[in-house]
Amino acid sequence: MLLDRSVLLTLGGLCSTHAFAIPPRKGTALSKIGTQEHLFPFLGGAAPYFSYPGSYGIPIGPPSHCELQQIQLLARHGERYPTKSSGKKLMKTWNKLKEYPHSFNGSLSFINDDYEFFVRENENLEMETSLKNSVNALNPYSGEMDAKRHAQQFLALYEGFLEGNREFAVFASSSERVHDTAEFFIESLGDKFQVSLQVVSEDPSAGANTLSAGYACPAWDPDAYTEIIGNYSTKYLTDIAERLNNENRGLNLTESDANNLFSWCAYELNAQGYSDMCDVFTMEELIHYSYNDDLSSYYQDGPGYSMIQAVGANYFNASLKLLKESDRLDQKVWLSFTHDTDILNYLTTVGLFDDGHKLNATYVPFRNHVFHKSWIIPQGARVYTQKFQCDNESYVRYVVNDAVIPLESCSEGPGFSCKAENFYKYAGERLAGQNFLEACNTSSVSNNTELTFFWDWKSAHYNASLLNE
Ligand SMILES: Cc1ncc(C[n+]2csc(CCOP(=O)(O)OP(=O)(O)O)c2C)c(N)n1
């Protein structure tokens, strides 16, 4: 087996301190690390981070004759273990497989080879994957590494701008994995920065003063569009279950077991760096899974659910206010960390991934399809808003997962940006009539009617208790 130099170096380091830490069988497994990245876009946003696959090729640094005025980031936490509820479902399927009394044939035969389920401790559920809790010490996809790498890319890209902006607050919602991501990111920035981490409550009682408007939205109904979503054919799941059951007489996998195997594959990648379970699927099945996931996100948290534009307005209003006040505010760098659905809600209000075609449940659209959920909010997703000045004129644009995504109706500026004046007009139109508090019935859970933490963190000191959710 050929290992690349970085793996050998890491192995060398590990071997000196833990001479017997790596069981010999893992040798074969190690060679699989890095070979499954082509599957990441098909795993519904649960796979490790990957850059936006549909990049238009626009350089993501500020255009050469322009000077940055403000940077905002809204990022998802990094790679993680399954949530408690998805862990429960996975355990059910794993118990079925564990109790199968015969050797496995076909794509499940890796289980014969002393396979150990990747969630080794229940307390890992909901948590960010780290060097410490990863199944495999060489896991290149841990949330910890992702956040630290992201911070290094951030430093490299904005080097000059950060020179004069070394003191700022970073905001994290109060989920433990979100908080941990922010901490890893800050740690990686290094000691030249004075960063104050503000942990903003994501309890419903936070109301509008939150990075997670979804939790303060009792009116949100996950089943509002079940009828449309439910029309998507799940034949791909039946096919998988049947294939595995035919290969293994007496195995009784159901459609929902087959569905669980996809998140098994994704989360095992987060925790271990590779997953034999990913090899169970054909590419066609992965495409179906991925589109099925697009469909449900589109109608639960995206442009397909009319209420979402109001939910995302809570953060977009604040972002817009920061942009307008950029000259006046001392802080020029606004970094925030939260959950996937919150970012999706916000981007829905911005209208960045809505081409006006409603997603349909009768076929997979290939040509007219911009709403790829996994491309937008993979683990570690990062949405930057850049405001820069070129020849006395200000411009705004978005960079999503390492790709500039121009606004379709406003991209005449340098680097396909939008003139600030026109951007404010555009944003005003997207926000017109969008009332988060009313649409969500937030007053039934909180009296907070405004997002203020960006402006009052120095006096309010946000230090919410961390939640395991
Ligand atoms: C508008 C809206 N309100 C409420 C919810 C309920 N909800 C489900 S998951 C979630 C946040 C955390 O989601 P998770 O899938 O654990 O995302 P991750 O932490 O992996 O980013 C919320 C608020 C929602 N999805 N959308």
XYZ file of C-alpha atoms and ligand atoms in Angstrom:
495
model
C 0.000 0.000 0.000
C 1.236 3.484 -0.852
C 0.634 6.197 1.708
C 1.171 9.809 0.870
C 3.805 11.837 2.688
C 1.392 13.623 5.036
C -0.122 10.337 6.203
C 3.332 8.878 6.759
C 4.379 11.927 8.756
C 1.257 11.732 10.898
C 1.771 8.010 11.352
C 5.357 8.656 12.335
C 4.216 11.151 14.951
C 1.571 8.825 16.291
C 3.801 5.783 16.342
C 6.389 7.474 18.512
C 3.865 8.201 21.268
C 1.282 5.428 20.814
C 3.334 2.580 19.439
C 0.372 0.170 19.426
C -2.487 2.619 18.912
C -3.212 1.684 15.289
C -4.401 -1.877 14.824
C -2.849 -3.458 11.716
C -6.260 -4.110 10.095
C -6.798 -0.370 9.820
C -4.015 -0.297 7.246
C -6.487 -1.200 4.518
C -9.012 1.242 5.922
C -6.529 4.101 5.832
C -6.112 3.720 2.118
C -9.827 4.544 1.747
C -9.526 7.953 3.384
C -9.944 10.624 0.724
C -11.411 8.274 -1.876
C -15.079 9.054 -1.214
C -15.185 12.821 -1.659
C -17.081 12.557 -4.942
C -20.028 11.276 -2.886
C -20.218 14.283 -0.537
C -22.623 16.327 -2.707
C -25.119 13.452 -2.708
C -25.453 13.037 1.055
C -27.965 15.754 1.865
C -25.672 18.171 3.659
C -24.650 15.565 6.243
C -21.343 14.717 4.575
C -18.134 16.577 5.373
C -17.493 20.053 3.938
C -16.852 20.532 0.226
C -16.579 23.686 -1.846
C -19.599 24.754 -3.912
C -19.439 22.541 -7.004
C -21.078 25.059 -9.355
C -18.489 27.804 -8.999
C -18.541 30.316 -11.857
C -14.811 30.822 -11.492
C -14.969 34.361 -10.086
C -11.985 34.987 -7.779
C -13.203 35.210 -4.177
C -10.725 37.840 -2.968
C -11.770 41.483 -3.265
C -11.108 42.791 -6.819
C -7.610 44.264 -7.151
C -8.415 47.994 -7.132
C -10.983 47.679 -4.329
C -10.679 48.002 -0.582
C -12.708 45.934 1.855
C -15.042 47.838 4.135
C -16.803 45.023 5.951
C -16.933 41.243 6.076
C -19.784 39.232 7.488
C -19.832 35.478 7.908
C -22.731 33.197 8.733
C -21.336 29.692 9.113
C -22.615 26.268 10.066
C -20.850 24.258 12.738
C -18.393 21.697 11.448
C -18.625 17.950 10.946
C -20.560 16.211 13.644
C -21.936 12.967 15.002
C -25.621 12.223 14.330
C -28.204 14.015 16.466
C -29.862 12.000 19.224
C -32.942 11.399 17.112
C -31.047 10.283 14.019
C -28.684 8.229 16.243
C -31.702 6.360 17.580
C -32.842 5.480 14.052
C -29.330 4.364 13.073
C -29.078 2.153 16.169
C -32.293 0.419 15.173
C -30.855 -0.480 11.778
C -27.470 -1.392 13.280
C -29.167 -3.725 15.798
C -30.871 -5.505 12.920
C -27.550 -5.991 11.163
C -25.711 -6.934 14.361
C -28.228 -9.624 15.163
C -28.170 -11.181 11.694
C -26.980 -14.715 12.420
C -25.099 -15.388 9.148
C -22.127 -13.949 7.343
C -23.039 -11.091 5.027
C -22.733 -11.310 1.258
C -22.315 -8.502 -1.235
C -21.801 -4.874 -0.250
C -22.566 -5.511 3.433
C -19.794 -8.085 3.784
C -17.469 -5.482 5.360
C -19.489 -6.086 8.549
C -18.083 -9.647 8.748
C -14.656 -8.164 9.250
C -15.002 -7.173 12.955
C -16.931 -4.053 12.002
C -17.576 -1.746 14.954
C -20.446 0.745 14.804
C -18.996 4.247 14.474
C -20.957 5.811 17.346
C -18.831 4.311 20.113
C -20.289 6.431 22.920
C -23.791 7.816 23.155
C -22.390 11.013 24.581
C -20.853 11.742 21.179
C -24.338 12.191 19.692
C -24.986 15.826 18.671
C -21.280 16.674 19.120
C -18.774 18.167 16.736
C -16.216 15.560 15.628
C -12.748 16.388 16.919
C -9.306 14.934 17.026
C -10.213 13.545 20.434
C -13.568 11.913 19.719
C -12.990 10.774 16.109
C -13.097 7.013 15.556
C -9.945 7.234 13.526
C -7.132 9.486 14.654
C -6.354 10.211 11.007
C -9.850 11.437 10.212
C -9.196 14.428 7.923
C -12.843 15.497 8.099
C -13.262 16.290 11.787
C -15.216 19.451 12.579
C -12.222 20.591 14.580
C -9.844 20.379 11.604
C -12.424 21.950 9.324
C -12.887 24.977 11.592
C -9.147 25.400 12.042
C -8.497 25.088 8.306
C -11.315 27.538 7.579
C -9.740 30.081 9.947
C -6.401 29.706 8.163
C -8.063 30.254 4.764
C -9.859 33.270 6.221
C -6.515 34.684 7.407
C -4.877 34.071 4.057
C -7.706 35.603 2.028
C -8.268 38.705 4.138
C -4.696 39.181 5.344
C -4.373 42.895 4.568
C -7.821 43.798 5.864
C -7.315 41.854 9.097
C -4.050 43.674 9.741
C -6.056 46.681 10.896
C -8.904 44.664 12.414
C -7.529 42.347 15.044
C -10.098 42.950 17.751
C -13.671 41.802 17.340
C -16.487 39.749 18.781
C -17.469 36.389 17.304
C -21.036 35.187 17.777
C -22.176 31.594 18.252
C -25.620 30.187 18.918
C -25.720 28.236 22.153
C -25.657 24.721 20.721
C -22.515 23.005 21.997
C -21.297 21.936 18.545
C -21.802 25.456 17.204
C -19.928 26.939 20.151
C -17.102 24.388 19.717
C -16.729 25.290 16.042
C -16.412 28.977 16.924
C -13.810 28.124 19.575
C -11.725 26.008 17.179
C -11.920 28.780 14.585
C -10.822 31.421 17.105
C -8.021 29.208 18.430
C -6.693 28.820 14.909
C -6.685 32.600 14.308
C -3.831 32.741 16.790
C -2.834 35.112 19.531
C -2.438 38.195 17.349
C -6.212 38.538 17.572
C -8.280 39.674 20.524
C -11.554 37.902 20.031
C -14.493 37.961 22.381
C -16.779 34.948 21.915
C -20.417 35.831 22.511
C -22.736 32.864 23.008
C -26.225 33.883 21.981
C -29.092 31.806 23.342
C -30.977 29.649 20.842
C -33.709 28.895 23.352
C -37.126 29.933 21.993
C -37.274 32.532 24.776
C -34.502 34.471 22.957
C -37.156 35.486 20.408
C -35.756 37.797 17.735
C -32.426 38.258 19.544
C -31.042 35.035 18.136
C -28.916 33.418 15.426
C -31.410 30.587 15.227
C -34.750 32.138 14.331
C -36.147 28.669 13.620
C -36.208 27.813 17.300
C -38.233 30.952 18.010
C -40.823 30.090 15.399
C -43.652 28.067 16.957
C -45.830 28.644 13.881
C -43.414 26.708 11.641
C -44.995 23.449 10.554
C -42.647 20.765 9.209
C -45.608 19.006 7.639
C -47.015 22.004 5.770
C -45.983 20.497 2.415
C -45.901 16.793 3.268
C -48.289 16.137 0.423
C -45.850 17.447 -2.191
C -42.731 15.959 -0.604
C -44.483 12.626 -0.057
C -45.171 12.307 -3.792
C -41.528 11.652 -4.550
C -41.096 7.987 -5.430
C -39.172 6.030 -2.823
C -38.610 3.134 -5.187
C -34.860 3.719 -4.845
C -35.166 2.807 -1.167
C -37.199 -0.318 -1.849
C -34.624 -1.317 -4.466
C -31.794 -0.997 -1.941
C -33.637 -2.943 0.768
C -34.615 -5.667 -1.710
C -31.102 -5.966 -3.108
C -29.556 -6.320 0.345
C -32.269 -8.720 1.515
C -31.851 -10.859 -1.607
C -28.102 -11.055 -1.073
C -28.628 -11.965 2.566
C -31.451 -14.437 3.088
C -33.541 -13.666 6.153
C -32.354 -10.093 6.465
C -35.395 -7.903 6.780
C -34.313 -4.420 5.917
C -37.138 -1.989 5.275
C -37.367 1.199 3.240
C -36.634 3.225 6.331
C -33.540 1.093 7.086
C -32.377 1.794 3.540
C -32.911 5.503 4.152
C -30.889 5.301 7.386
C -27.932 3.785 5.549
C -27.379 7.079 3.708
C -26.958 9.067 6.914
C -24.883 6.212 8.322
C -22.532 6.660 5.371
C -22.446 10.445 5.816
C -21.885 10.555 9.569
C -19.360 7.743 9.532
C -17.358 9.883 7.112
C -17.585 12.760 9.621
C -16.330 10.572 12.449
C -13.908 8.222 10.769
C -12.824 9.671 7.443
C -14.302 6.887 5.313
C -17.326 4.610 5.335
C -17.771 1.187 3.805
C -21.501 1.803 4.052
C -21.207 4.397 1.267
C -20.295 1.609 -1.155
C -23.729 0.024 -0.738
C -25.373 2.529 -3.101
C -25.335 2.987 -6.837
C -24.795 6.533 -8.126
C -28.413 6.578 -9.318
C -29.628 5.815 -5.820
C -27.436 8.578 -4.435
C -28.907 11.037 -6.944
C -32.425 10.064 -5.873
C -31.542 10.407 -2.207
C -29.999 13.770 -2.773
C -32.934 15.127 -4.763
C -35.388 13.770 -2.195
C -33.469 15.743 0.409
C -33.481 18.901 -1.763
C -37.220 18.534 -2.083
C -37.918 18.304 1.637
C -35.544 21.153 2.537
C -36.991 23.327 -0.223
C -40.513 22.899 1.163
C -39.609 22.928 4.863
C -36.892 25.562 5.133
C -36.426 27.056 1.676
C -38.183 28.977 -1.097
C -41.044 26.442 -1.319
C -42.514 27.469 2.057
C -43.847 31.020 1.925
C -43.267 31.643 5.645
C -39.485 31.113 5.366
C -38.791 34.471 3.742
C -40.095 36.034 6.977
C -38.032 33.715 9.209
C -34.813 34.539 7.357
C -35.680 38.238 7.506
C -34.667 38.313 11.158
C -30.965 37.836 10.358
C -31.061 39.494 6.908
C -32.435 42.715 8.443
C -29.535 42.759 10.906
C -26.997 41.973 8.192
C -28.357 44.820 6.073
C -28.174 47.228 9.006
C -24.527 46.260 9.612
C -23.722 46.869 5.951
C -25.348 50.294 5.991
C -23.491 51.243 9.170
C -20.096 49.943 8.052
C -18.391 53.358 8.089
C -19.670 54.246 11.514
C -19.018 50.923 13.267
C -15.526 50.264 14.651
C -15.968 46.535 14.191
C -15.513 45.589 10.543
C -15.497 41.789 10.867
C -18.732 40.074 11.917
C -18.384 36.325 12.247
C -21.361 34.221 13.358
C -21.926 30.479 13.718
C -25.242 28.641 13.756
C -27.245 25.698 12.286
C -27.914 24.660 8.698
C -31.618 25.506 8.620
C -30.954 29.032 9.887
C -28.522 29.682 7.041
C -30.978 28.230 4.564
C -33.791 30.434 5.926
C -31.560 33.506 5.557
C -30.444 32.661 2.008
C -34.077 32.111 1.102
C -34.833 35.681 2.138
C -31.815 36.905 0.177
C -33.145 34.901 -2.781
C -29.749 33.636 -3.809
C -30.814 30.104 -4.756
C -34.326 30.674 -5.990
C -34.785 30.712 -9.746
C -38.554 30.875 -9.405
C -39.095 27.258 -10.523
C -40.911 25.316 -7.821
C -39.221 21.971 -7.237
C -41.431 19.113 -8.352
C -41.849 15.641 -6.943
C -42.476 13.821 -10.192
C -38.989 13.776 -11.699
C -35.433 14.870 -10.948
C -34.848 18.204 -12.683
C -31.354 18.411 -14.143
C -31.335 21.511 -16.307
C -33.401 23.863 -14.158
C -32.135 23.103 -10.698
C -30.257 25.608 -8.572
C -31.490 24.499 -5.185
C -28.943 21.841 -4.248
C -29.254 21.774 -0.464
C -25.980 19.938 0.114
C -24.038 22.457 -2.007
C -25.388 25.316 0.094
C -25.193 23.973 3.639
C -22.764 21.079 3.964
C -21.169 20.639 7.395
C -18.979 23.688 7.973
C -20.917 25.776 5.384
C -19.746 29.392 5.184
C -21.626 32.318 3.703
C -19.634 35.530 3.439
C -21.018 38.956 2.674
C -18.307 41.251 1.343
C -18.644 44.994 1.156
C -15.832 46.797 -0.661
C -15.078 50.189 -2.102
C -13.729 50.739 -5.612
C -13.206 54.280 -6.978
C -15.401 55.911 -4.354
C -18.285 53.519 -4.919
C -19.317 50.697 -2.546
C -20.317 47.218 -3.650
C -21.740 44.086 -2.003
C -21.566 40.431 -2.981
C -21.850 36.929 -1.546
C -19.304 34.139 -1.345
C -20.860 30.784 -0.528
C -18.583 27.850 0.260
C -15.600 29.303 -1.632
C -17.590 30.472 -4.662
C -18.834 33.956 -5.544
C -22.573 33.662 -6.164
C -23.692 36.870 -7.885
C -27.198 38.172 -7.471
C -28.901 37.296 -10.755
C -30.421 40.776 -11.111
C -27.492 42.824 -9.821
C -23.950 41.892 -10.789
C -22.571 44.812 -12.808
C -19.955 45.774 -10.222
C -16.316 44.627 -10.015
C -16.075 40.875 -9.418
C -19.770 40.601 -10.371
C -20.768 42.511 -7.238
C -23.804 44.745 -6.812
C -23.496 48.504 -6.269
C -24.352 49.053 -2.564
C -27.159 51.476 -3.378
C -28.769 48.941 -5.696
C -28.137 46.155 -3.227
C -30.016 48.058 -0.509
C -32.898 48.526 -2.917
C -32.868 44.829 -3.812
C -32.729 43.813 -0.129
C -35.547 46.225 0.707
C -37.726 44.509 -1.889
C -36.903 41.022 -0.553
C -37.735 42.191 2.964
C -40.878 44.153 2.145
C -43.843 42.802 4.073
C -41.767 40.071 5.752
C -42.567 40.134 9.436
C -40.715 37.455 11.375
C -42.514 38.033 14.676
C -45.964 37.832 13.135
C -45.321 34.963 10.731
C -43.757 32.881 13.504
C -46.047 33.895 16.360
C -42.851 34.543 18.313
C -44.661 36.542 20.990
C -46.055 33.253 22.319
C -42.512 32.230 23.373
C -40.634 35.495 23.924
C -40.913 39.229 24.512
C -37.721 39.972 22.535
C -38.726 41.744 19.372
C -35.331 42.771 17.993
C -31.962 41.312 17.135
C -29.635 43.478 19.202
C -26.582 41.326 20.064
C -24.412 42.779 17.270
C -24.891 46.232 18.789
C -25.122 45.626 22.540
C -22.721 42.709 23.136
C -20.222 44.899 24.963
C -22.724 45.796 27.644
C -24.984 42.727 27.546
C -22.212 40.010 27.536
C -23.813 37.043 25.828
C -22.931 33.916 27.734
C -25.866 31.528 27.272
C -25.699 27.992 28.709
C -24.758 25.456 26.094
C -27.446 23.120 24.827
C -26.962 19.602 23.604
C -29.103 20.146 20.483
C -38.213 27.704 10.249
C -37.900 26.537 11.095
N -38.309 26.501 12.388
C -38.007 25.450 13.167
C -37.306 24.411 12.669
C -37.013 23.257 13.573
N -35.625 22.844 13.511
C -35.321 21.617 13.090
S -33.681 21.401 13.098
C -33.333 22.957 13.690
C -31.970 23.482 13.957
C -30.895 22.470 14.060
O -30.936 21.595 13.046
P -29.955 20.377 12.723
O -30.610 19.577 11.676
O -29.515 19.683 13.950
O -28.831 21.208 12.046
P -27.277 21.296 12.282
O -27.076 21.608 13.741
O -26.686 19.998 11.862
O -26.813 22.414 11.400
C -34.546 23.607 13.857
C -34.622 25.007 14.355
C -36.915 24.462 11.321
N -36.229 23.494 10.717
N -37.228 25.525 10.556
